[in-house]
Amino acid sequence: MNTENSETTEAARAVRREGRPPTVFPVTLPGAEHTALWAEVDSIEPAAQEQLRNVAALPWTHRLAVMPDVHYGKGATVGSVIAMRGAVAPAAVGVDIGCGMAAVRTSLSAGELPDDLGSLRSAIEAEIPVGFESHDGSADLSADPGLRRRVDAHLGGFSTLRAPGIDERHGRAVAQCGTLGGGNHFIEVTLDEDQQVWLMLHSGSRNIGNELARRHIESARGLEHNLGLPDRDLAVFLADTPQMQDYLHDLHWAQEYALLNREAMLVLLENVVRRAFPQVTYSERVTCHHNYVAHETYDGVDVVVTRKGAIRAGRGDLGLIPGSMGTGSYVVRGLGNEASLCSASHGAGRRMSRNKARKTFTVADLEAQTRGIECRKDAGVLDEIPGAYKDLAAVIAAQTTGTEPLVEVVTKLDTVLCVKG
């Protein structure tokens, strides 16, 4: 891998070009104790600030770290990392349990790609179901028998799930393993700084994660200790209770499902590329969750950490921070900054809602902002236009510069092909 940090330097220049000295992160959020921000307070919309203050005020919150891609989210703020003592808030993980990234470097160079990538995009879309589509039965993983066994074994544990009424979702969970979904999920072909081709994708636990999360969130809202909360979405399960044990059991199952879903798609994607380029070989993979729960220790206290729109950035951890259609992504290495609860951003972060993006931009804007990239350029993906997202260079600069950086840049990945649901 290229370990030059030229992109980090350029990202820092992007901040300086705004005509003000760069902020030294972390900063504090007024009215929120034990909270550290890697974002300008005035850049966070008031609704998200209120969410963060509500989280910080919960009696179970040990610490709260806020990433530079922070924005208002349903249930809890996207870009928030919450460490709780003896409790977990299911909405602080969200409904796409285990959502995250996966990437693999190939032996291909940019010069081996054809000028027109349209047929490759069509082949990917034919192989990997997108949007609401699913496999007919289950994904063809004959190219990786070991993964097939792991997927089958995991799906065999479906009957152990504890959320009420979940049994009826079994067939759908089987058919959706190895599928992309819609929204901001994507499959990309990218080029690193050495002009080496990478394959990358972003997806989660599909409908089964959504169904499990919603059932447990609703269960938490009805518990007596949550009735006086300022925000019903911040309802928690308490340690050593059957409700928390049930939630964590289902959550860890969904997190593994999400990981296997991405691994299955990588196998299918590698097969597509291998048919087009028989000479290709594959090397290292990078994978990471960015909506998930982990059990960690900070300040000598064992805590339950929820990362909603954040990746783990422990020292040496490799991670992926995507931008949007047209802006590329970054491979990063964690620096183990405990002030951030060993975390970093999960992407650029939205700067406007999907509805506002549809009202603000046109298909012509989408075509202009994705010029040179093989991708959909129609009204169906207008809400994913690059202009609806924050500036990725500034987001990277916020966590790679100053006295307490969170990550270092390994390489930047520039998008040449993007598949959206």
Short mmCIF file of C-alpha atoms in Angstrom, two decimals:
data_model
loop_
_atom_site.label_atom_id
_atom_site.label_comp_id
_atom_site.label_asym_id
_atom_site.label_seq_id
_atom_site.Cartn_x
_atom_site.Cartn_y
_atom_site.Cartn_z
CA MET A 1 0.00 0.00 0.00
CA ASN A 2 1.05 3.56 -0.60
CA THR A 3 1.65 5.14 2.82
CA GLU A 4 2.30 8.67 1.62
CA ASN A 5 0.07 11.21 3.34
CA SER A 6 -0.16 13.68 0.45
CA GLU A 7 -3.94 13.59 0.67
CA THR A 8 -3.78 14.49 4.35
CA THR A 9 -1.69 17.54 3.48
CA GLU A 10 -4.06 18.54 0.68
CA ALA A 11 -7.04 18.12 3.00
CA ALA A 12 -5.42 20.46 5.51
CA ARG A 13 -4.81 23.01 2.76
CA ALA A 14 -8.51 22.81 1.89
CA VAL A 15 -9.35 24.05 5.38
CA ARG A 16 -6.75 26.84 5.29
CA ARG A 17 -8.07 28.06 1.94
CA GLU A 18 -11.29 29.03 3.69
CA GLY A 19 -9.43 32.02 5.13
CA ARG A 20 -9.39 31.03 8.80
CA PRO A 21 -6.90 29.16 10.94
CA PRO A 22 -7.72 25.47 11.34
CA THR A 23 -9.57 24.56 14.51
CA VAL A 24 -7.62 22.53 17.02
CA PHE A 25 -9.72 19.46 17.73
CA PRO A 26 -11.29 18.21 19.84
CA VAL A 27 -13.60 21.02 20.91
CA THR A 28 -16.38 20.95 23.49
CA LEU A 29 -20.12 21.17 23.02
CA PRO A 30 -21.61 23.75 25.40
CA GLY A 31 -24.06 22.13 27.75
CA ALA A 32 -22.76 18.61 27.18
CA GLU A 33 -20.28 17.27 29.71
CA HIS A 34 -17.75 14.59 28.80
CA THR A 35 -18.25 15.30 25.08
CA ALA A 36 -15.42 15.76 22.57
CA LEU A 37 -16.09 17.03 19.03
CA TRP A 38 -13.98 16.78 15.89
CA ALA A 39 -16.36 19.22 14.20
CA GLU A 40 -17.07 22.94 14.47
CA VAL A 41 -19.99 23.46 16.83
CA ASP A 42 -21.64 25.99 14.50
CA SER A 43 -21.44 23.48 11.63
CA ILE A 44 -23.77 21.07 13.48
CA GLU A 45 -27.46 21.73 12.88
CA PRO A 46 -29.42 22.66 16.04
CA ALA A 47 -31.49 19.46 15.96
CA ALA A 48 -28.30 17.35 16.01
CA GLN A 49 -26.85 19.46 18.82
CA GLU A 50 -29.98 18.82 20.85
CA GLN A 51 -29.67 15.08 20.21
CA LEU A 52 -26.07 15.14 21.40
CA ARG A 53 -26.91 17.09 24.55
CA ASN A 54 -29.72 14.65 25.34
CA VAL A 55 -27.32 11.71 25.00
CA ALA A 56 -24.67 13.40 27.13
CA ALA A 57 -27.23 14.03 29.88
CA LEU A 58 -28.29 10.38 30.21
CA PRO A 59 -27.25 8.96 33.59
CA TRP A 60 -25.57 5.98 31.91
CA THR A 61 -23.38 7.99 29.50
CA HIS A 62 -19.70 7.76 30.38
CA ARG A 63 -18.33 9.68 27.40
CA LEU A 64 -19.44 10.90 23.99
CA ALA A 65 -17.23 11.49 20.93
CA VAL A 66 -18.51 13.27 17.84
CA MET A 67 -17.01 12.75 14.39
CA PRO A 68 -16.52 15.43 11.68
CA ASP A 69 -19.24 13.93 9.47
CA VAL A 70 -21.83 14.48 12.22
CA HIS A 71 -25.43 15.22 11.25
CA TYR A 72 -28.95 14.75 12.53
CA GLY A 73 -30.16 11.18 12.43
CA LYS A 74 -33.31 9.24 13.14
CA GLY A 75 -33.18 8.09 16.74
CA ALA A 76 -29.63 9.26 17.40
CA THR A 77 -27.04 11.49 15.79
CA VAL A 78 -25.07 10.07 12.86
CA GLY A 79 -21.36 10.38 13.59
CA SER A 80 -21.72 9.81 17.34
CA VAL A 81 -19.76 7.36 19.48
CA ILE A 82 -21.40 6.73 22.85
CA ALA A 83 -19.77 4.89 25.74
CA MET A 84 -22.34 3.79 28.35
CA ARG A 85 -21.95 2.20 31.76
CA GLY A 86 -24.29 -0.73 32.27
CA ALA A 87 -26.66 0.18 29.45
CA VAL A 88 -27.09 0.25 25.69
CA ALA A 89 -29.38 2.42 23.54
CA PRO A 90 -30.52 0.45 20.46
CA ALA A 91 -31.38 3.63 18.53
CA ALA A 92 -27.77 4.74 19.01
CA VAL A 93 -26.83 1.86 16.71
CA GLY A 94 -29.71 2.42 14.32
CA VAL A 95 -31.80 0.13 12.18
CA ASP A 96 -29.07 -0.96 9.74
CA ILE A 97 -27.17 -3.01 12.29
CA GLY A 98 -23.64 -3.81 11.15
CA CYS A 99 -23.67 -1.49 8.15
CA GLY A 100 -20.14 -0.96 6.94
CA MET A 101 -17.52 -1.18 4.23
CA ALA A 102 -15.38 -3.76 2.46
CA ALA A 103 -12.65 -3.34 -0.14
CA VAL A 104 -10.07 -5.45 -1.92
CA ARG A 105 -7.03 -4.43 -3.92
CA THR A 106 -6.62 -6.08 -7.31
CA SER A 107 -3.60 -6.70 -9.52
CA LEU A 108 -5.15 -4.57 -12.27
CA SER A 109 -3.82 -1.14 -13.16
CA ALA A 110 -5.76 1.76 -14.61
CA GLY A 111 -4.27 1.13 -18.05
CA GLU A 112 -5.91 -2.31 -18.20
CA LEU A 113 -9.41 -0.88 -17.87
CA PRO A 114 -11.36 -0.10 -21.05
CA ASP A 115 -12.38 3.47 -21.80
CA ASP A 116 -16.04 2.47 -21.62
CA LEU A 117 -16.96 0.75 -18.34
CA GLY A 118 -20.66 0.47 -19.16
CA SER A 119 -20.57 -3.27 -19.84
CA LEU A 120 -18.73 -3.92 -16.57
CA ARG A 121 -21.35 -1.95 -14.62
CA SER A 122 -24.13 -3.90 -16.34
CA ALA A 123 -22.43 -7.19 -15.46
CA ILE A 124 -22.12 -6.18 -11.79
CA GLU A 125 -25.77 -5.14 -11.64
CA ALA A 126 -26.79 -8.45 -13.23
CA GLU A 127 -24.77 -10.46 -10.68
CA ILE A 128 -25.53 -8.59 -7.45
CA PRO A 129 -29.17 -7.65 -6.72
CA VAL A 130 -29.64 -3.98 -5.84
CA GLY A 131 -32.48 -1.94 -4.33
CA PHE A 132 -35.36 -4.18 -3.22
CA GLU A 133 -34.18 -7.11 -5.35
CA SER A 134 -32.95 -10.40 -3.86
CA HIS A 135 -31.36 -13.65 -5.00
CA ASP A 136 -33.58 -16.42 -6.29
CA GLY A 137 -32.98 -18.75 -3.37
CA SER A 138 -29.50 -17.86 -2.16
CA ALA A 139 -26.30 -16.31 -3.53
CA ASP A 140 -24.07 -18.54 -5.67
CA LEU A 141 -20.96 -18.85 -3.51
CA SER A 142 -19.55 -21.94 -5.23
CA ALA A 143 -16.32 -20.01 -5.86
CA ASP A 144 -15.74 -19.90 -2.08
CA PRO A 145 -16.95 -23.11 -0.37
CA GLY A 146 -15.61 -21.95 2.98
CA LEU A 147 -17.74 -18.81 2.87
CA ARG A 148 -20.74 -20.89 1.77
CA ARG A 149 -20.36 -23.02 4.90
CA ARG A 150 -20.04 -19.96 7.13
CA VAL A 151 -23.14 -18.34 5.64
CA ASP A 152 -25.17 -21.53 5.96
CA ALA A 153 -24.06 -22.06 9.55
CA HIS A 154 -24.96 -18.50 10.48
CA LEU A 155 -28.36 -18.63 8.83
CA GLY A 156 -28.88 -21.93 10.61
CA GLY A 157 -28.85 -19.92 13.84
CA PHE A 158 -31.84 -17.85 12.74
CA SER A 159 -34.12 -19.85 15.03
CA THR A 160 -32.21 -18.57 18.06
CA LEU A 161 -33.22 -14.94 17.43
CA ARG A 162 -35.29 -13.54 20.27
CA ALA A 163 -37.18 -10.58 18.79
CA PRO A 164 -40.92 -11.33 18.65
CA GLY A 165 -42.42 -12.31 15.30
CA ILE A 166 -39.07 -12.53 13.52
CA ASP A 167 -39.45 -16.14 12.31
CA GLU A 168 -41.41 -15.07 9.23
CA ARG A 169 -38.37 -13.16 7.94
CA HIS A 170 -36.14 -16.22 7.54
CA GLY A 171 -36.65 -16.75 3.81
CA ARG A 172 -36.01 -13.10 3.06
CA ALA A 173 -32.82 -13.11 5.12
CA VAL A 174 -31.53 -16.09 3.12
CA ALA A 175 -32.34 -14.45 -0.23
CA GLN A 176 -30.88 -11.07 0.73
CA CYS A 177 -27.48 -12.29 1.88
CA GLY A 178 -25.17 -11.09 -0.87
CA THR A 179 -27.32 -8.12 -1.98
CA LEU A 180 -26.63 -4.40 -1.96
CA GLY A 181 -29.83 -2.61 -1.02
CA GLY A 182 -30.47 1.04 -1.82
CA GLY A 183 -30.01 4.52 -0.35
CA ASN A 184 -26.36 5.37 0.18
CA HIS A 185 -25.19 1.79 -0.33
CA PHE A 186 -22.92 1.27 -3.33
CA ILE A 187 -20.42 -0.87 -5.20
CA GLU A 188 -17.44 0.90 -6.75
CA VAL A 189 -14.40 0.30 -8.90
CA THR A 190 -11.71 2.76 -7.81
CA LEU A 191 -8.09 3.72 -8.45
CA ASP A 192 -5.59 4.35 -5.67
CA GLU A 193 -2.72 6.85 -5.80
CA ASP A 194 -0.55 4.27 -7.58
CA GLN A 195 -3.28 3.79 -10.21
CA GLN A 196 -4.01 0.32 -8.86
CA VAL A 197 -7.61 -0.89 -9.13
CA TRP A 198 -9.61 -1.55 -5.97
CA LEU A 199 -13.11 -2.97 -5.59
CA MET A 200 -15.17 -1.47 -2.78
CA LEU A 201 -18.70 -1.75 -1.42
CA HIS A 202 -20.94 -0.37 1.30
CA SER A 203 -23.90 -2.28 2.73
CA GLY A 204 -25.34 -3.70 5.93
CA SER A 205 -27.73 -6.25 7.42
CA ARG A 206 -30.52 -5.58 4.93
CA ASN A 207 -34.13 -6.04 6.03
CA ILE A 208 -33.39 -8.51 8.81
CA GLY A 209 -31.23 -6.00 10.69
CA ASN A 210 -33.95 -3.39 10.26
CA GLU A 211 -36.63 -5.73 11.58
CA LEU A 212 -34.59 -6.77 14.59
CA ALA A 213 -33.66 -3.20 15.47
CA ARG A 214 -37.20 -1.86 15.23
CA ARG A 215 -38.61 -4.60 17.44
CA HIS A 216 -36.01 -4.04 20.15
CA ILE A 217 -36.26 -0.23 19.99
CA GLU A 218 -40.00 -0.50 20.53
CA SER A 219 -39.43 -2.87 23.45
CA ALA A 220 -37.00 -0.43 25.09
CA ARG A 221 -39.42 2.48 24.82
CA GLY A 222 -41.95 0.67 26.99
CA LEU A 223 -39.60 0.01 29.93
CA GLU A 224 -40.37 1.97 33.10
CA HIS A 225 -36.89 3.49 33.52
CA ASN A 226 -37.21 5.09 30.07
CA LEU A 227 -40.58 6.77 30.51
CA GLY A 228 -39.19 10.13 31.68
CA LEU A 229 -36.51 10.55 29.01
CA PRO A 230 -36.45 13.80 27.00
CA ASP A 231 -36.33 11.74 23.78
CA ARG A 232 -38.09 8.38 23.50
CA ASP A 233 -35.54 7.30 20.90
CA LEU A 234 -32.85 7.28 23.58
CA ALA A 235 -34.50 4.45 25.50
CA VAL A 236 -31.94 2.00 26.87
CA PHE A 237 -31.69 -1.57 28.03
CA LEU A 238 -29.97 -2.06 31.38
CA ALA A 239 -27.20 -4.56 32.07
CA ASP A 240 -28.06 -7.92 33.62
CA THR A 241 -31.66 -7.81 32.38
CA PRO A 242 -33.30 -10.28 29.99
CA GLN A 243 -34.16 -7.42 27.62
CA MET A 244 -30.52 -6.37 27.22
CA GLN A 245 -29.38 -9.97 26.84
CA ASP A 246 -31.99 -10.53 24.13
CA TYR A 247 -31.00 -7.36 22.28
CA LEU A 248 -27.27 -8.07 22.37
CA HIS A 249 -27.86 -11.64 21.20
CA ASP A 250 -29.84 -10.46 18.18
CA LEU A 251 -27.55 -7.51 17.52
CA HIS A 252 -24.40 -9.64 17.38
CA TRP A 253 -26.20 -12.06 15.05
CA ALA A 254 -27.15 -9.15 12.76
CA GLN A 255 -23.63 -7.72 12.83
CA GLU A 256 -22.23 -11.05 11.66
CA TYR A 257 -24.93 -11.27 8.99
CA ALA A 258 -23.89 -7.84 7.71
CA LEU A 259 -20.25 -8.90 7.57
CA LEU A 260 -21.13 -12.10 5.69
CA ASN A 261 -23.36 -10.11 3.35
CA ARG A 262 -20.41 -7.94 2.35
CA GLU A 263 -18.09 -10.94 2.03
CA ALA A 264 -20.62 -12.66 -0.23
CA MET A 265 -20.90 -9.58 -2.44
CA LEU A 266 -17.12 -9.33 -2.69
CA VAL A 267 -16.97 -12.92 -3.93
CA LEU A 268 -19.67 -12.20 -6.52
CA LEU A 269 -17.96 -8.95 -7.51
CA GLU A 270 -14.58 -10.63 -7.85
CA ASN A 271 -16.16 -13.25 -10.09
CA VAL A 272 -17.58 -10.56 -12.39
CA VAL A 273 -14.22 -8.81 -12.66
CA ARG A 274 -12.41 -12.12 -13.18
CA ARG A 275 -14.67 -12.95 -16.15
CA ALA A 276 -13.85 -9.57 -17.71
CA PHE A 277 -10.13 -9.69 -16.80
CA PRO A 278 -8.98 -13.35 -16.51
CA GLN A 279 -5.49 -12.24 -15.47
CA VAL A 280 -6.70 -10.51 -12.29
CA THR A 281 -5.59 -11.58 -8.83
CA TYR A 282 -6.74 -10.24 -5.47
CA SER A 283 -4.67 -9.32 -2.42
CA GLU A 284 -5.48 -7.71 0.88
CA ARG A 285 -8.99 -6.89 2.05
CA VAL A 286 -10.13 -4.10 4.34
CA THR A 287 -13.43 -4.45 6.20
CA CYS A 288 -15.11 -2.41 8.91
CA HIS A 289 -18.49 -1.90 10.55
CA HIS A 290 -19.73 1.63 11.12
CA ASN A 291 -23.11 1.00 12.81
CA TYR A 292 -22.44 -1.40 15.64
CA VAL A 293 -21.85 -2.23 19.31
CA ALA A 294 -18.56 -3.17 20.95
CA HIS A 295 -17.52 -3.89 24.54
CA GLU A 296 -14.46 -1.78 25.37
CA THR A 297 -12.66 -0.16 28.31
CA TYR A 298 -11.90 3.54 28.76
CA ASP A 299 -10.64 5.35 31.86
CA GLY A 300 -10.51 1.97 33.56
CA VAL A 301 -14.28 1.55 33.09
CA ASP A 302 -15.87 -1.29 31.11
CA VAL A 303 -18.40 0.29 28.76
CA VAL A 304 -20.74 -0.59 25.93
CA VAL A 305 -19.74 1.51 22.92
CA THR A 306 -22.23 2.26 20.16
CA ARG A 307 -20.85 3.66 16.93
CA LYS A 308 -23.52 5.10 14.67
CA GLY A 309 -21.79 6.38 11.58
CA ALA A 310 -18.27 5.85 12.92
CA ILE A 311 -15.51 3.28 12.47
CA ARG A 312 -13.15 1.86 15.04
CA ALA A 313 -9.72 3.50 14.73
CA GLY A 314 -7.62 1.64 17.27
CA ARG A 315 -3.87 1.82 16.67
CA GLY A 316 -3.13 0.00 13.42
CA ASP A 317 -6.77 -0.66 12.51
CA LEU A 318 -7.36 -0.26 8.77
CA GLY A 319 -10.61 1.45 7.84
CA LEU A 320 -12.51 2.91 4.91
CA ILE A 321 -14.00 6.41 4.80
CA PRO A 322 -16.12 6.87 1.66
CA GLY A 323 -17.29 10.11 0.16
CA SER A 324 -20.15 10.20 -2.32
CA MET A 325 -20.75 9.46 -5.99
CA GLY A 326 -17.90 11.26 -7.68
CA THR A 327 -15.74 12.27 -4.73
CA GLY A 328 -13.79 9.10 -4.00
CA SER A 329 -12.88 7.52 -0.67
CA TYR A 330 -9.95 7.00 1.70
CA VAL A 331 -8.19 4.00 3.16
CA VAL A 332 -7.02 5.03 6.64
CA ARG A 333 -5.07 3.57 9.54
CA GLY A 334 -6.21 4.21 13.11
CA LEU A 335 -3.96 5.96 15.62
CA GLY A 336 -5.69 4.71 18.78
CA ASN A 337 -6.78 8.12 20.07
CA GLU A 338 -8.70 7.35 23.26
CA ALA A 339 -10.10 10.89 23.42
CA SER A 340 -12.23 9.89 20.41
CA LEU A 341 -13.03 6.49 21.95
CA CYS A 342 -10.64 5.09 19.30
CA SER A 343 -13.01 6.11 16.50
CA ALA A 344 -13.09 8.01 13.21
CA SER A 345 -15.72 9.17 10.75
CA HIS A 346 -17.62 6.73 8.55
CA GLY A 347 -17.83 9.00 5.51
CA ALA A 348 -18.32 12.56 4.36
CA GLY A 349 -21.72 12.91 6.04
CA ARG A 350 -24.81 14.51 4.58
CA ARG A 351 -25.16 18.28 4.58
CA MET A 352 -28.76 18.21 3.41
CA SER A 353 -31.66 15.79 3.63
CA ARG A 354 -32.71 13.59 0.75
CA ASN A 355 -35.85 15.65 0.17
CA LYS A 356 -33.87 18.89 0.12
CA ALA A 357 -31.35 17.38 -2.30
CA ARG A 358 -34.14 16.41 -4.71
CA LYS A 359 -35.53 19.94 -4.54
CA THR A 360 -32.14 21.64 -4.83
CA PHE A 361 -30.47 19.74 -7.66
CA THR A 362 -31.40 18.59 -11.15
CA VAL A 363 -30.41 15.59 -13.23
CA ALA A 364 -28.18 17.97 -15.19
CA ASP A 365 -26.39 18.80 -11.91
CA LEU A 366 -25.94 15.08 -11.25
CA GLU A 367 -24.48 14.55 -14.70
CA ALA A 368 -22.06 17.43 -14.18
CA GLN A 369 -20.96 16.32 -10.71
CA THR A 370 -20.35 12.71 -11.80
CA ARG A 371 -18.71 13.52 -15.12
CA GLY A 372 -16.13 10.87 -16.04
CA ILE A 373 -17.65 8.24 -13.73
CA GLU A 374 -19.64 5.27 -15.03
CA CYS A 375 -22.82 5.37 -12.92
CA ARG A 376 -26.54 6.04 -12.93
CA LYS A 377 -27.33 9.64 -13.83
CA ASP A 378 -31.10 9.73 -13.37
CA ALA A 379 -33.67 11.16 -10.97
CA GLY A 380 -33.77 7.91 -9.01
CA VAL A 381 -30.37 8.62 -7.44
CA LEU A 382 -30.57 12.43 -7.34
CA ASP A 383 -30.66 12.39 -3.52
CA GLU A 384 -27.18 10.81 -3.61
CA ILE A 385 -25.62 13.63 -5.64
CA PRO A 386 -22.18 14.69 -4.34
CA GLY A 387 -23.48 18.19 -3.59
CA ALA A 388 -25.76 16.76 -0.89
CA TYR A 389 -22.70 15.69 1.13
CA LYS A 390 -20.08 17.55 3.14
CA ASP A 391 -16.65 18.26 1.71
CA LEU A 392 -14.70 15.02 2.13
CA ALA A 393 -11.28 16.72 2.18
CA ALA A 394 -12.32 18.89 5.14
CA VAL A 395 -13.74 15.85 6.97
CA ILE A 396 -10.45 14.01 6.51
CA ALA A 397 -8.43 17.08 7.55
CA ALA A 398 -10.36 17.36 10.82
CA GLN A 399 -9.16 13.91 11.88
CA THR A 400 -5.67 13.78 10.39
CA THR A 401 -4.19 17.11 11.51
CA GLY A 402 -3.54 18.86 14.81
CA THR A 403 -2.19 17.47 18.05
CA GLU A 404 -4.75 14.68 18.47
CA PRO A 405 -5.33 13.08 15.04
CA LEU A 406 -7.58 10.04 14.80
CA VAL A 407 -6.20 8.37 11.67
CA GLU A 408 -3.52 8.64 9.03
CA VAL A 409 -4.28 8.36 5.34
CA VAL A 410 -2.97 5.23 3.63
CA THR A 411 -4.24 6.10 0.16
CA LYS A 412 -7.05 7.90 -1.61
CA LEU A 413 -9.37 5.94 -3.89
CA ASP A 414 -10.82 7.77 -6.90
CA THR A 415 -14.08 6.38 -8.27
CA VAL A 416 -14.31 5.30 -11.91
CA LEU A 417 -17.47 3.16 -11.67
CA CYS A 418 -20.31 3.29 -9.16
CA VAL A 419 -23.35 1.01 -8.78
CA LYS A 420 -26.31 2.34 -6.80
CA GLY A 421 -29.52 0.63 -5.79
#
